[in-house]
CSV table of C-alpha atoms and ligand atoms in Angstrom, one decimal:
chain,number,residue,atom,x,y,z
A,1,UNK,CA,-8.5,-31.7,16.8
A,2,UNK,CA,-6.0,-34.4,15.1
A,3,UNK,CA,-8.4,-36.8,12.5
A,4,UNK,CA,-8.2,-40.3,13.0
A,5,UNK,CA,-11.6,-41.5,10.9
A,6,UNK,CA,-11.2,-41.9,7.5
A,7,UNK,CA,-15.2,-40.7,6.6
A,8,UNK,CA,-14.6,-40.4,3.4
A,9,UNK,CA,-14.3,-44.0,3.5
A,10,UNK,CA,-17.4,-45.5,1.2
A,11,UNK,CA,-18.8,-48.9,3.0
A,12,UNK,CA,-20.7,-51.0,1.1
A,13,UNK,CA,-24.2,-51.6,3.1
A,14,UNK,CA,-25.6,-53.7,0.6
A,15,UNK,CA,-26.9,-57.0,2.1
A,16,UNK,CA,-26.8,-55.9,5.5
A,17,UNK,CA,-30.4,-55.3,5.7
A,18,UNK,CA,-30.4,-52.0,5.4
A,19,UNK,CA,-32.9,-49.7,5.5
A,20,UNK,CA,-31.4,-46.9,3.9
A,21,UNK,CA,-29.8,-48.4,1.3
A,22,UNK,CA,-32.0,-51.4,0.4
A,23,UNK,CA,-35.4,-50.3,0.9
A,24,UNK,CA,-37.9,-47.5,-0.2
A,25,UNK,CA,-40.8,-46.8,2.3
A,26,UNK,CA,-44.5,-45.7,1.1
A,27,UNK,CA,-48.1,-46.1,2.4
A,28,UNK,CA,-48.1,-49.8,2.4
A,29,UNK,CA,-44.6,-50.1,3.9
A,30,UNK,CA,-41.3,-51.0,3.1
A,31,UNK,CA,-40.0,-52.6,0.0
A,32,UNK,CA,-36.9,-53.4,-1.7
A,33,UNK,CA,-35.3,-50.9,-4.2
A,34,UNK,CA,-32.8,-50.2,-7.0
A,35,UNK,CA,-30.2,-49.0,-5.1
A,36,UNK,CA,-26.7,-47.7,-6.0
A,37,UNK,CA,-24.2,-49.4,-5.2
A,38,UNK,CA,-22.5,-46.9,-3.1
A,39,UNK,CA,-19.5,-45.6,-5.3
A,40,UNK,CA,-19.3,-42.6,-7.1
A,41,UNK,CA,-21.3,-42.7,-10.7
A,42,UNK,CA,-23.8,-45.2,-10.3
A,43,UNK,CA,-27.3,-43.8,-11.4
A,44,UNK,CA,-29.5,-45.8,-9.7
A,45,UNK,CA,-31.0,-44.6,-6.4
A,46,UNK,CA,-28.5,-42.9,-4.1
A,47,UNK,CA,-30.5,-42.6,-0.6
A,48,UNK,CA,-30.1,-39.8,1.9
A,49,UNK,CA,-33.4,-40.5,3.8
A,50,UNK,CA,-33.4,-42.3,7.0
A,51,UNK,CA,-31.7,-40.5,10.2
A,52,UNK,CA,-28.2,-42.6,10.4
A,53,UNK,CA,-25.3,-42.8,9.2
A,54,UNK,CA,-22.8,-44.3,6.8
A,55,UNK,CA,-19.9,-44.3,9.1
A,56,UNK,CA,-18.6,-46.7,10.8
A,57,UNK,CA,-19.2,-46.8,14.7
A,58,UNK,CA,-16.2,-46.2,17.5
A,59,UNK,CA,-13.7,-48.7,17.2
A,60,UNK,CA,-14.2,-49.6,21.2
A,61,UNK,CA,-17.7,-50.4,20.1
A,62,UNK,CA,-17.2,-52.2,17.6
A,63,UNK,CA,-14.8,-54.2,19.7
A,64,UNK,CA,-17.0,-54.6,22.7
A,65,UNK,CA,-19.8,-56.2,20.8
A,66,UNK,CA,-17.4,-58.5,19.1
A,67,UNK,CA,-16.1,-59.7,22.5
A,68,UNK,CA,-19.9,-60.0,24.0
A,69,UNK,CA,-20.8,-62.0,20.7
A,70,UNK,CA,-17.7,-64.2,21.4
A,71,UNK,CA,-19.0,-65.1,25.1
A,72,UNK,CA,-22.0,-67.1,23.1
A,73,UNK,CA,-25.1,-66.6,25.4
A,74,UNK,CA,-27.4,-64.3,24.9
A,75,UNK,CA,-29.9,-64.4,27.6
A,76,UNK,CA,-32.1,-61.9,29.0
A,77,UNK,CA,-30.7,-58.7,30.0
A,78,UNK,CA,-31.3,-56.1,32.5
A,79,UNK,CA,-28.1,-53.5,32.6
A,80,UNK,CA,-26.1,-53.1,35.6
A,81,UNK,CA,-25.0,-50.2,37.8
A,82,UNK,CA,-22.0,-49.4,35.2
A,83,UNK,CA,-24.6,-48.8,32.3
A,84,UNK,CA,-25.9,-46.4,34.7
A,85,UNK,CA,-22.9,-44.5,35.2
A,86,UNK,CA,-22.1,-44.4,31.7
A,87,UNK,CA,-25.4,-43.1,30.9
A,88,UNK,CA,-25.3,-40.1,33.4
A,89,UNK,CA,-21.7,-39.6,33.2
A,90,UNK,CA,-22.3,-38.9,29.3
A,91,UNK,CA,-25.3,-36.2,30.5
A,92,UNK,CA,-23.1,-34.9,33.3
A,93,UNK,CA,-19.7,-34.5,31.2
A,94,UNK,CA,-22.1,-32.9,28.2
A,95,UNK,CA,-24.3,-31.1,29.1
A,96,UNK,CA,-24.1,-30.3,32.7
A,97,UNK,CA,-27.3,-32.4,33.1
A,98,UNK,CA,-27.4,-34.6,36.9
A,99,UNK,CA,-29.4,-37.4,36.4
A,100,UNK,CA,-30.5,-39.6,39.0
A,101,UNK,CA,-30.3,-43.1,37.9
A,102,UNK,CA,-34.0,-44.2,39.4
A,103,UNK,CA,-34.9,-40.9,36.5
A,104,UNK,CA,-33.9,-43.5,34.0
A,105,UNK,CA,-36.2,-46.4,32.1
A,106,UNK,CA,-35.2,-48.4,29.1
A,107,UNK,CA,-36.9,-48.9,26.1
A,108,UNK,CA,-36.4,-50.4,22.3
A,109,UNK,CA,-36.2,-46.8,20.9
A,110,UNK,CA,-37.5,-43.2,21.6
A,111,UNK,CA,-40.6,-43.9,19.1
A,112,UNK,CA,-42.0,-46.6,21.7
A,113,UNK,CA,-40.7,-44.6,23.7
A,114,UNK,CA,-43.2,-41.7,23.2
A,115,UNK,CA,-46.0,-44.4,22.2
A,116,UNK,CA,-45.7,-45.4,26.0
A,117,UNK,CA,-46.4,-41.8,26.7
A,118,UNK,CA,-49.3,-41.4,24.9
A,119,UNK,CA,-50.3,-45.0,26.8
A,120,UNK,CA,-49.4,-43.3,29.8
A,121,UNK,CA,-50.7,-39.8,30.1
A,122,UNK,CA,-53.6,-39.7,27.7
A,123,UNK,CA,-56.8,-41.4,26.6
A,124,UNK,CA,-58.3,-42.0,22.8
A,125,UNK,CA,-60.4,-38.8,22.4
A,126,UNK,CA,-57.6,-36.4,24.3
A,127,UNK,CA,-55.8,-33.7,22.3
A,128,UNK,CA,-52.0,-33.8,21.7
A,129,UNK,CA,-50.0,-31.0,20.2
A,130,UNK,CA,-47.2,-31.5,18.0
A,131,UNK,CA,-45.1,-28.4,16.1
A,132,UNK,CA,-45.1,-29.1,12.3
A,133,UNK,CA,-42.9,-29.3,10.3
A,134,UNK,CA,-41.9,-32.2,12.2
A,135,UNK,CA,-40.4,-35.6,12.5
A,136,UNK,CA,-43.5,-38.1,11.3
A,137,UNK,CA,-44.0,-40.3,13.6
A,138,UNK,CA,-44.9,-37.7,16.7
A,139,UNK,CA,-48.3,-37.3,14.2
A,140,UNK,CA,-48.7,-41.1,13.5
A,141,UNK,CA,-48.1,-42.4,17.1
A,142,UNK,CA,-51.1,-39.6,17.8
A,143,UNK,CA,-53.2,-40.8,15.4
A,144,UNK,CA,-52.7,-44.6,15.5
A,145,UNK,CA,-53.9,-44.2,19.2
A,146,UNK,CA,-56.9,-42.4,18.6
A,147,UNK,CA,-55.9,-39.2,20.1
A,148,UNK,CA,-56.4,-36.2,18.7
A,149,UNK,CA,-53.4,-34.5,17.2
A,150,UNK,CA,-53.0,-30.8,17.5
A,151,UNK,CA,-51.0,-28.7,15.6
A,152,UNK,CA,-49.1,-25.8,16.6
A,153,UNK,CA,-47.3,-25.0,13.4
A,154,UNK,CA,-43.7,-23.4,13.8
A,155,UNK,CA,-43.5,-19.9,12.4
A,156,UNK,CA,-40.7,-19.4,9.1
A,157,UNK,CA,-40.1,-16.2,9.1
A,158,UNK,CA,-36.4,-14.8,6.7
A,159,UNK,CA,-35.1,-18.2,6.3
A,160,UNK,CA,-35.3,-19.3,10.4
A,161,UNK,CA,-37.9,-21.4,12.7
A,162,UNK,CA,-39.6,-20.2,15.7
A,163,UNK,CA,-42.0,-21.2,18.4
A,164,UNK,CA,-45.4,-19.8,18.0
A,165,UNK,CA,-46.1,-19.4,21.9
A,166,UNK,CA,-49.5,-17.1,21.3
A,167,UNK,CA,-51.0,-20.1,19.2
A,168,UNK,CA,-49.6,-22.4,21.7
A,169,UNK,CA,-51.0,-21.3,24.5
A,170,UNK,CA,-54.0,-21.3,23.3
A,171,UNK,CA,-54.1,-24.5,22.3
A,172,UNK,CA,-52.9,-25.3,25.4
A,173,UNK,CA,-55.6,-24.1,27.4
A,174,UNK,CA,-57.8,-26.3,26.1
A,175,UNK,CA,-59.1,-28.8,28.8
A,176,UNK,CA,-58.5,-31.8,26.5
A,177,UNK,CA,-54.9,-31.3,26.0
A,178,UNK,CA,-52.8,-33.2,28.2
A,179,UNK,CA,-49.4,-33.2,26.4
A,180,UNK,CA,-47.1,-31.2,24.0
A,181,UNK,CA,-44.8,-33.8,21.9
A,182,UNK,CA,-41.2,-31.9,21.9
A,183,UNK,CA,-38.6,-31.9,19.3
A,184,UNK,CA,-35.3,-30.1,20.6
A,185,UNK,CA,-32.8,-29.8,18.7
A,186,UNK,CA,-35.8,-30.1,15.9
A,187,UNK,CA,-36.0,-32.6,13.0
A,188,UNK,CA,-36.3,-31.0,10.4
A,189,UNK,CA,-36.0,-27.7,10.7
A,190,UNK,CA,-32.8,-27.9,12.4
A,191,UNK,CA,-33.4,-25.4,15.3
A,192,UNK,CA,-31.6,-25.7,18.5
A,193,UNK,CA,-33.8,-24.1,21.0
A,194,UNK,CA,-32.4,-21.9,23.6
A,195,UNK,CA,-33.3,-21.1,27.1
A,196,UNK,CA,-35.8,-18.0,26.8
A,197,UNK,CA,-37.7,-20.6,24.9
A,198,UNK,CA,-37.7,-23.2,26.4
A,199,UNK,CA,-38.7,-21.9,29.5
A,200,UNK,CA,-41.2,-19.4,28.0
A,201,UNK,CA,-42.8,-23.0,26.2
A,202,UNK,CA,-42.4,-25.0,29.9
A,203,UNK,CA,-44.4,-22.5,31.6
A,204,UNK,CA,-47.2,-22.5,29.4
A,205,UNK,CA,-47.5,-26.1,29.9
A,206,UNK,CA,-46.8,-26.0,33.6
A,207,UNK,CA,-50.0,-23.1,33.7
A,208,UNK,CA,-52.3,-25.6,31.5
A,209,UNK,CA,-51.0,-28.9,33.2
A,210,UNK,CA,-49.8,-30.1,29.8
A,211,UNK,CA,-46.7,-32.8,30.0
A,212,UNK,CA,-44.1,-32.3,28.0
A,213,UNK,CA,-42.7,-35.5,26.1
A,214,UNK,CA,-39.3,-33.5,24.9
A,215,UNK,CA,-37.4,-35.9,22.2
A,216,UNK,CA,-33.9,-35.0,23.0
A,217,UNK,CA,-32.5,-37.5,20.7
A,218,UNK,CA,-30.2,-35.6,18.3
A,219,UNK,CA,-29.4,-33.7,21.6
A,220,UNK,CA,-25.5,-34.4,21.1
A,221,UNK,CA,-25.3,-33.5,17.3
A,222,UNK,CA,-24.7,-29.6,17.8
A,223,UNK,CA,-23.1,-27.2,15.0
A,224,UNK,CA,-20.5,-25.2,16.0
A,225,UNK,CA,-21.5,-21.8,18.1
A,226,UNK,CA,-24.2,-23.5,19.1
A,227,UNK,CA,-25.3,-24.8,22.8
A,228,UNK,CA,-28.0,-27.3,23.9
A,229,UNK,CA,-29.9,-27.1,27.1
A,230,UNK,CA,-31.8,-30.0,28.1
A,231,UNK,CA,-35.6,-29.1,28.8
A,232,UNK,CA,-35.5,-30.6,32.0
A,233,UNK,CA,-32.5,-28.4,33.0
A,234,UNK,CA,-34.4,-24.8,33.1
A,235,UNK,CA,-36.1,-24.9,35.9
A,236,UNK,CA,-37.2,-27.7,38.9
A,237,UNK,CA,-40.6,-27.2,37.5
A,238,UNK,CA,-40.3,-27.4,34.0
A,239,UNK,CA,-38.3,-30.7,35.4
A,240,UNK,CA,-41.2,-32.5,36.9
A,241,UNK,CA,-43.4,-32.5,34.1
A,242,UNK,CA,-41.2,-33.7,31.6
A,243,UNK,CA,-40.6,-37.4,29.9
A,244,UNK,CA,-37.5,-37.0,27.6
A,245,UNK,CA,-36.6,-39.2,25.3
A,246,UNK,CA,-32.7,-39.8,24.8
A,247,UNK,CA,-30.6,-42.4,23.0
A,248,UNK,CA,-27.0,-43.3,21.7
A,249,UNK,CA,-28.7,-44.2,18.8
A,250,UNK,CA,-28.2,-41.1,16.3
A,251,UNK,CA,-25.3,-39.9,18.3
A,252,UNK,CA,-23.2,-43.3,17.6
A,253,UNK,CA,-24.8,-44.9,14.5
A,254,UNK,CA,-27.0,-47.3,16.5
A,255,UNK,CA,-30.3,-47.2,15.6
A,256,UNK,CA,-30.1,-51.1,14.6
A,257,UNK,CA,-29.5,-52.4,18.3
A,258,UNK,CA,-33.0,-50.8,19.8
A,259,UNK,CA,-31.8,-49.0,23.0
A,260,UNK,CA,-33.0,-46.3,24.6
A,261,UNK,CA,-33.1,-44.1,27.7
A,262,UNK,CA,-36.7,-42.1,28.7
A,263,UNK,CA,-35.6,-39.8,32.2
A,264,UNK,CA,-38.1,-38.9,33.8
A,265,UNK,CA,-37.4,-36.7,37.0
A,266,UNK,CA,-41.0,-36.6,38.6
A,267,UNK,CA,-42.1,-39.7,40.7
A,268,UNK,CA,-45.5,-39.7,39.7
A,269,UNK,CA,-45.1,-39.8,36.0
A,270,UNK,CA,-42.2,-42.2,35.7
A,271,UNK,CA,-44.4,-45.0,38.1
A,272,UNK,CA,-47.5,-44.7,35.4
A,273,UNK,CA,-44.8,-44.7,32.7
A,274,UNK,CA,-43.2,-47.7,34.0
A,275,UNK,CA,-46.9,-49.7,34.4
A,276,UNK,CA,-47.6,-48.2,30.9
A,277,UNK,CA,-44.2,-49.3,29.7
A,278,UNK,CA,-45.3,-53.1,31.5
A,279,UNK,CA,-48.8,-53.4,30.5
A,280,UNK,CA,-47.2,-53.0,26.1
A,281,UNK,CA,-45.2,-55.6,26.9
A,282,UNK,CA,-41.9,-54.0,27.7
A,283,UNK,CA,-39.1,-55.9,29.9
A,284,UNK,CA,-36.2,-56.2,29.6
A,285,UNK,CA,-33.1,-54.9,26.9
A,286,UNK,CA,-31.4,-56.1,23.8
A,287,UNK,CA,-28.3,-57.3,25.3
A,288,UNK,CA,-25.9,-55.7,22.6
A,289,UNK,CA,-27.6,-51.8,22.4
A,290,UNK,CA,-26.2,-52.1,26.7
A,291,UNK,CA,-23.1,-52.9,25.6
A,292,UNK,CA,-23.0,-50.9,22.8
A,293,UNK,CA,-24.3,-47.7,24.8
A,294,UNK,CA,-22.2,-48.1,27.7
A,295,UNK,CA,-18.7,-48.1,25.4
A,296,UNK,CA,-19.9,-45.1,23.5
A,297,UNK,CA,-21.5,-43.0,26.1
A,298,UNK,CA,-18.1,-43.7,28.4
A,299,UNK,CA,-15.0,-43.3,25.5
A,300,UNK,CA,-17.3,-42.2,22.1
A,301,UNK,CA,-16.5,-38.0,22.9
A,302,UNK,CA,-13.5,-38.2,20.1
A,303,UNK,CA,-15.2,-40.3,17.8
A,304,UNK,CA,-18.5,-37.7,18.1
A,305,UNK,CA,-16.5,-34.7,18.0
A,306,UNK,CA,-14.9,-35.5,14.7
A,307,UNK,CA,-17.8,-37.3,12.8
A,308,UNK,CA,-19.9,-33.7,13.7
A,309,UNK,CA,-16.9,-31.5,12.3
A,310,UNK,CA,-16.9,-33.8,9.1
A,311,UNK,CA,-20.9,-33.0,9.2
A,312,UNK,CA,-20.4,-29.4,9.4
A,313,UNK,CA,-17.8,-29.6,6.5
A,314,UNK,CA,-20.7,-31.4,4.4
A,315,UNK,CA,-22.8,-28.5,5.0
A,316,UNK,CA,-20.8,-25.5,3.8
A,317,UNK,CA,-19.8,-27.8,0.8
A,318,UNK,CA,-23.8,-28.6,0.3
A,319,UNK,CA,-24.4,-24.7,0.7
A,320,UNK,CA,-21.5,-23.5,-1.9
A,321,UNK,CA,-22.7,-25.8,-4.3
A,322,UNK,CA,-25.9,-24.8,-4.4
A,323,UNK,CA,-24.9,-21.4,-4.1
A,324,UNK,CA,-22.5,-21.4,-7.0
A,325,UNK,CA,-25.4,-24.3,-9.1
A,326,UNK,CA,-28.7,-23.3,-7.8
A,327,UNK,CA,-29.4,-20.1,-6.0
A,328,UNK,CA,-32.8,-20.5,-6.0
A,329,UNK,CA,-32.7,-23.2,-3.2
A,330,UNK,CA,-32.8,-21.6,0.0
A,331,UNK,CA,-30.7,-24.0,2.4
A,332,UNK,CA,-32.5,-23.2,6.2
A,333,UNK,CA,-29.3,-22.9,8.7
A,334,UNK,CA,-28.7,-25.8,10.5
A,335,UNK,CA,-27.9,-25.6,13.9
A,336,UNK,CA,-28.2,-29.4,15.1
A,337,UNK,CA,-28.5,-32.7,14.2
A,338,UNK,CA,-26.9,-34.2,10.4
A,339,UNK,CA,-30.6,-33.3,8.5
A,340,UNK,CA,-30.4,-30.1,6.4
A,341,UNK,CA,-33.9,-28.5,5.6
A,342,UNK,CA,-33.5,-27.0,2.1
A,343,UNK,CA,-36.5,-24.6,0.7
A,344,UNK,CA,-37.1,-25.4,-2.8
A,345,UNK,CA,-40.2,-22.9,-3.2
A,346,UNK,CA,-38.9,-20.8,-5.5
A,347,UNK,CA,-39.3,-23.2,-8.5
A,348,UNK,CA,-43.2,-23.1,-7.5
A,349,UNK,CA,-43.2,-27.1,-8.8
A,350,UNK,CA,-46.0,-29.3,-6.9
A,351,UNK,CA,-44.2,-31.1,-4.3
A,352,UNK,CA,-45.7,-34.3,-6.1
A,353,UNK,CA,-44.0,-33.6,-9.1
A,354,UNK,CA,-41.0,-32.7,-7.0
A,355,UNK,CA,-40.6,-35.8,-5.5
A,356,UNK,CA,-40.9,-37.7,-8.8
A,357,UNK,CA,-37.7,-35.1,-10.1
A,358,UNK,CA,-36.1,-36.4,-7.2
A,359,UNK,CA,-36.5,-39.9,-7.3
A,360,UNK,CA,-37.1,-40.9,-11.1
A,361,UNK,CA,-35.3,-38.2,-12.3
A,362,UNK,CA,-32.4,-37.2,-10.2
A,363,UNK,CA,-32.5,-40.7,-8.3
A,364,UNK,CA,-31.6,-39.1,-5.5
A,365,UNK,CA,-33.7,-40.4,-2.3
A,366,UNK,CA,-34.7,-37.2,0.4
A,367,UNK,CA,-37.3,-37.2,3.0
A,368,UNK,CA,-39.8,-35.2,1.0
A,369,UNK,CA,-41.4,-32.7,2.6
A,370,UNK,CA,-44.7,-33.3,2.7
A,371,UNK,CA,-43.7,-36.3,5.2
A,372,UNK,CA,-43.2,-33.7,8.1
A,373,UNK,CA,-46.6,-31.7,7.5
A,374,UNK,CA,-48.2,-29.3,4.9
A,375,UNK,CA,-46.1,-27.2,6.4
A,376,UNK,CA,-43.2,-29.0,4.6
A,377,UNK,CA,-44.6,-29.3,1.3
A,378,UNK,CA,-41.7,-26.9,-0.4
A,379,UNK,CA,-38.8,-28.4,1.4
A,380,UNK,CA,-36.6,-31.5,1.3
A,381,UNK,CA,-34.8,-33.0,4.1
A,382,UNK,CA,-31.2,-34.0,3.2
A,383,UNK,CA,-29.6,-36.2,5.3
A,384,UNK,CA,-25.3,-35.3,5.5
A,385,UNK,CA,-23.8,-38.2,7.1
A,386,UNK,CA,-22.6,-39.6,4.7
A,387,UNK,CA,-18.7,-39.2,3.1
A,388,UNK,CA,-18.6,-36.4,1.1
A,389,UNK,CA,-18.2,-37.8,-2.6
A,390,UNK,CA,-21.9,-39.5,-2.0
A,391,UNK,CA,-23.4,-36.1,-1.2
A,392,UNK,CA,-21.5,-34.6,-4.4
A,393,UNK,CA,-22.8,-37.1,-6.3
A,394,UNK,CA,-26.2,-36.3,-4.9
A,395,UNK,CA,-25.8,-33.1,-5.5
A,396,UNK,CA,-24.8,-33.1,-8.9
A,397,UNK,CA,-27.6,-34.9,-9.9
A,398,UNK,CA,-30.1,-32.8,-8.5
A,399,UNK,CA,-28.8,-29.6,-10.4
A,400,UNK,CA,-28.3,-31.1,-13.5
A,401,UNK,CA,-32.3,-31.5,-13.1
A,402,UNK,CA,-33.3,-28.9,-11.7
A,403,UNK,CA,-31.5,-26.5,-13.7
A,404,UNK,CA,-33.0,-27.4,-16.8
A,405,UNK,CA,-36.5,-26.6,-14.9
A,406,UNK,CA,-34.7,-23.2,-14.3
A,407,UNK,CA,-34.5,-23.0,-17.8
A,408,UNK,CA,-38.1,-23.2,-18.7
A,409,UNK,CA,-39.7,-21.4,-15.9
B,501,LIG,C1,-36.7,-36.6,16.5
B,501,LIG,C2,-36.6,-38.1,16.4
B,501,LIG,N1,-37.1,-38.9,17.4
B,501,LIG,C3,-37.0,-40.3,17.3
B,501,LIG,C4,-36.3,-40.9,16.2
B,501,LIG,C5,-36.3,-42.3,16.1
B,501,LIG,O1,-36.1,-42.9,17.4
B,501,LIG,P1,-36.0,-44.5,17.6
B,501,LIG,O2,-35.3,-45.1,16.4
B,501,LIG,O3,-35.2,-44.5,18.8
B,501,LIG,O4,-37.4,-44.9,17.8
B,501,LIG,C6,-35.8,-40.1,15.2
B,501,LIG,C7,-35.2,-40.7,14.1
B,501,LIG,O5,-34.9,-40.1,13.1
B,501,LIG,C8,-35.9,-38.7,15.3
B,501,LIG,O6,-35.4,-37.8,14.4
């Protein structure tokens, strides 16, 4: 593949209302920061938090949203048939996935997205299972809805992350559990799963008439030697009881322009999604994430391909350095998305104290985590895209502290 990014390339996102590099997020919300300024040396707070990323979108995108700003109205907005096409061509051309284009309903991000869901298929009182460690807000949209969360922890056994389908299915037995919130390819742990899997977890939940919201959205970040199969692709069955949550969003660095796609093959669950969806309010689309979505999802393959290969370089330099720094952190393989899942239990520190190393000491910003579960409570969750010289920097600073708590343990 001949390069044509330049993601080394360190872009100031300072003033841009940034999440990542402007703001820290705790209990009580978000607040502003001391930052870095992004360039090599700085010592305040160098964040590799939030999912996205510090490059720079497609050119073609960038150029199609410039010449839909320059047409000066921006009225309500419902896509046409070529967003459509764009959408399933992107499915069809990647992963051998037909969609039908009535399968397809907007909405401002895959987190509303699954909060429709919960709208939709369950009541305040019913029980919801999630697989810990696991993306944060699958346990918060649960519990800010009254439902019950459930938790059907994933088992760690030498260094990898699998299913636990005995525990599973007993939990899905129970008659108060009417859905099963999905993570494939899995934030944090990284896990791509594959098709025995996912068919052996889709049965279960066909035999215990559990729906499966499966978030797909890191569904195009894949490591090399590794495939993806969408859930709804293993069998008709398994396909008409899933909801699954897609987006261009982490795939093209556009989380800011709130657009995403929920397929849903069955009838009967995408018609009470869609009155769900209606009765919270939801019509319509942000005029620029159509735009934006059709332009990657039609010419964005290069652009991915290279940003992911540039990814994947990040994290054999991440796991020489600590290999060659600090052995005793136990980097979990990655086989999807840009977040690496690094095991620092072998320093036995309380992951309170941890965090504090991490942000007072090292100033380095990582999803602690604790965030994703109990489960987490030894990890951290480093986020990669970013140019290389950041995540050096990063890195550097985290060894120089935590080697000194080598020393004295
Ligand atoms: C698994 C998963 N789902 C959903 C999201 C966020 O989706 P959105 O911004 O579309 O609500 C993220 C972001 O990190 C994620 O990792």
């Amino acid at each position: 593949m001949s390069k044509s990014l330049n993601l080394d390339e360190i872009i100031d996102r300072h003033g841009t209302d940034c999440v990542k590099w402007e703001y820290i997020s705790n209990a009580e919300g978000f607040h502003h920061g001391d930052h870095a300024h992004p360039k090599h040396g700085d010592d305040r707070l160098l964040p590799m938090w939030v999912a996205d990323m510090d490059f720079r979108v497609p050119k073609v995108v960038e150029d199609a949203i410039v010449a839909r700003a320059r047409h000066g109205i921006y009225g309500y907005t419902v896509p046409a048939q070529s967003y459509y096409d764009a959408v399933r061509g992107w499915f069809k051309r990647r992963h051998q996935w037909d969609v039908e284009q009535e399968w397809i309903t907007l909405t401002p991000g895959v987190v509303p997205g699954i909060k429709i869901a919960l709208h939709a298929y369950t009541k305040p009182g019913d029980k919801v299972i999630v697989q810990r460690p696991v993306y944060y807000p699958f346990s918060s949209s649960i519990e800010e809805l009254d439902r019950e969360l459930v938790v059907n922890a994933l088992l760690y056994k030498n260094g990898r992350y699998y299913l636990d389908f005995d525990d599973l299915e007993e939990k899905a037995s129970h008659p108060d559990t009417k859905m099963l919130i999905f993570c494939n390819p899995h934030n944090p742990v990284s896990r791509i799963w594959d098709e025995a899997e996912l068919k052996r977890l889709g049965d279960i939940c066909i035999k215990h008439n559990v729906i499966i919201f499966s978030d797909e959205i890191h569904c195009d970040l894949i490591f090399t030697g590794h495939h993806f199969r969408p859930m709804a692709t293993i069998s008709e069955e398994i396909a008409q009881i899933c909801v699954v949550g897609t987006a261009p969003s982490k795939t093209f660095n556009l989380a800011g322009l709130s657009n995403s796609n929920i397929i849903i093959p069955n009838d009967d669950l995408r018609e009470t999604y869609n009155m769900a969806k209606s009765r919270n309010g939801f019509w319509g689309t942000n005029l620029f994430g159509v735009e934006a979505t059709k332009v990657a999802y039609n010419e964005g393959d290069e652009w991915l391909d290279e940003v992911m290969a540039y990814v994947e370089a990040n994290y054999h330099f991440m796991k020489a350095y600590l290999a060659e720094h600090l052995p005793q952190v136990r980097v979990v393989e990655p086989e999807g998305t840009y977040l690496i899942w690094a095991d620092f239990s072998a320093f036995e520190i309380d992951p309170d104290v941890r965090k504090k190393m991490m942000m007072e000491d090292a100033k380095v910003y990582l999803d602690d985590g604790a965030m994703f579960g109990p489960e987490g409570d030894h990890f951290e969750r480093f986020n990669l895209a970013c140019p290389r010289s950041i995540l050096e920097e990063a890195l550097g600073r985290i060894v120089r502290v935590f080697q000194k708590e080598a020393v004295t343990v």
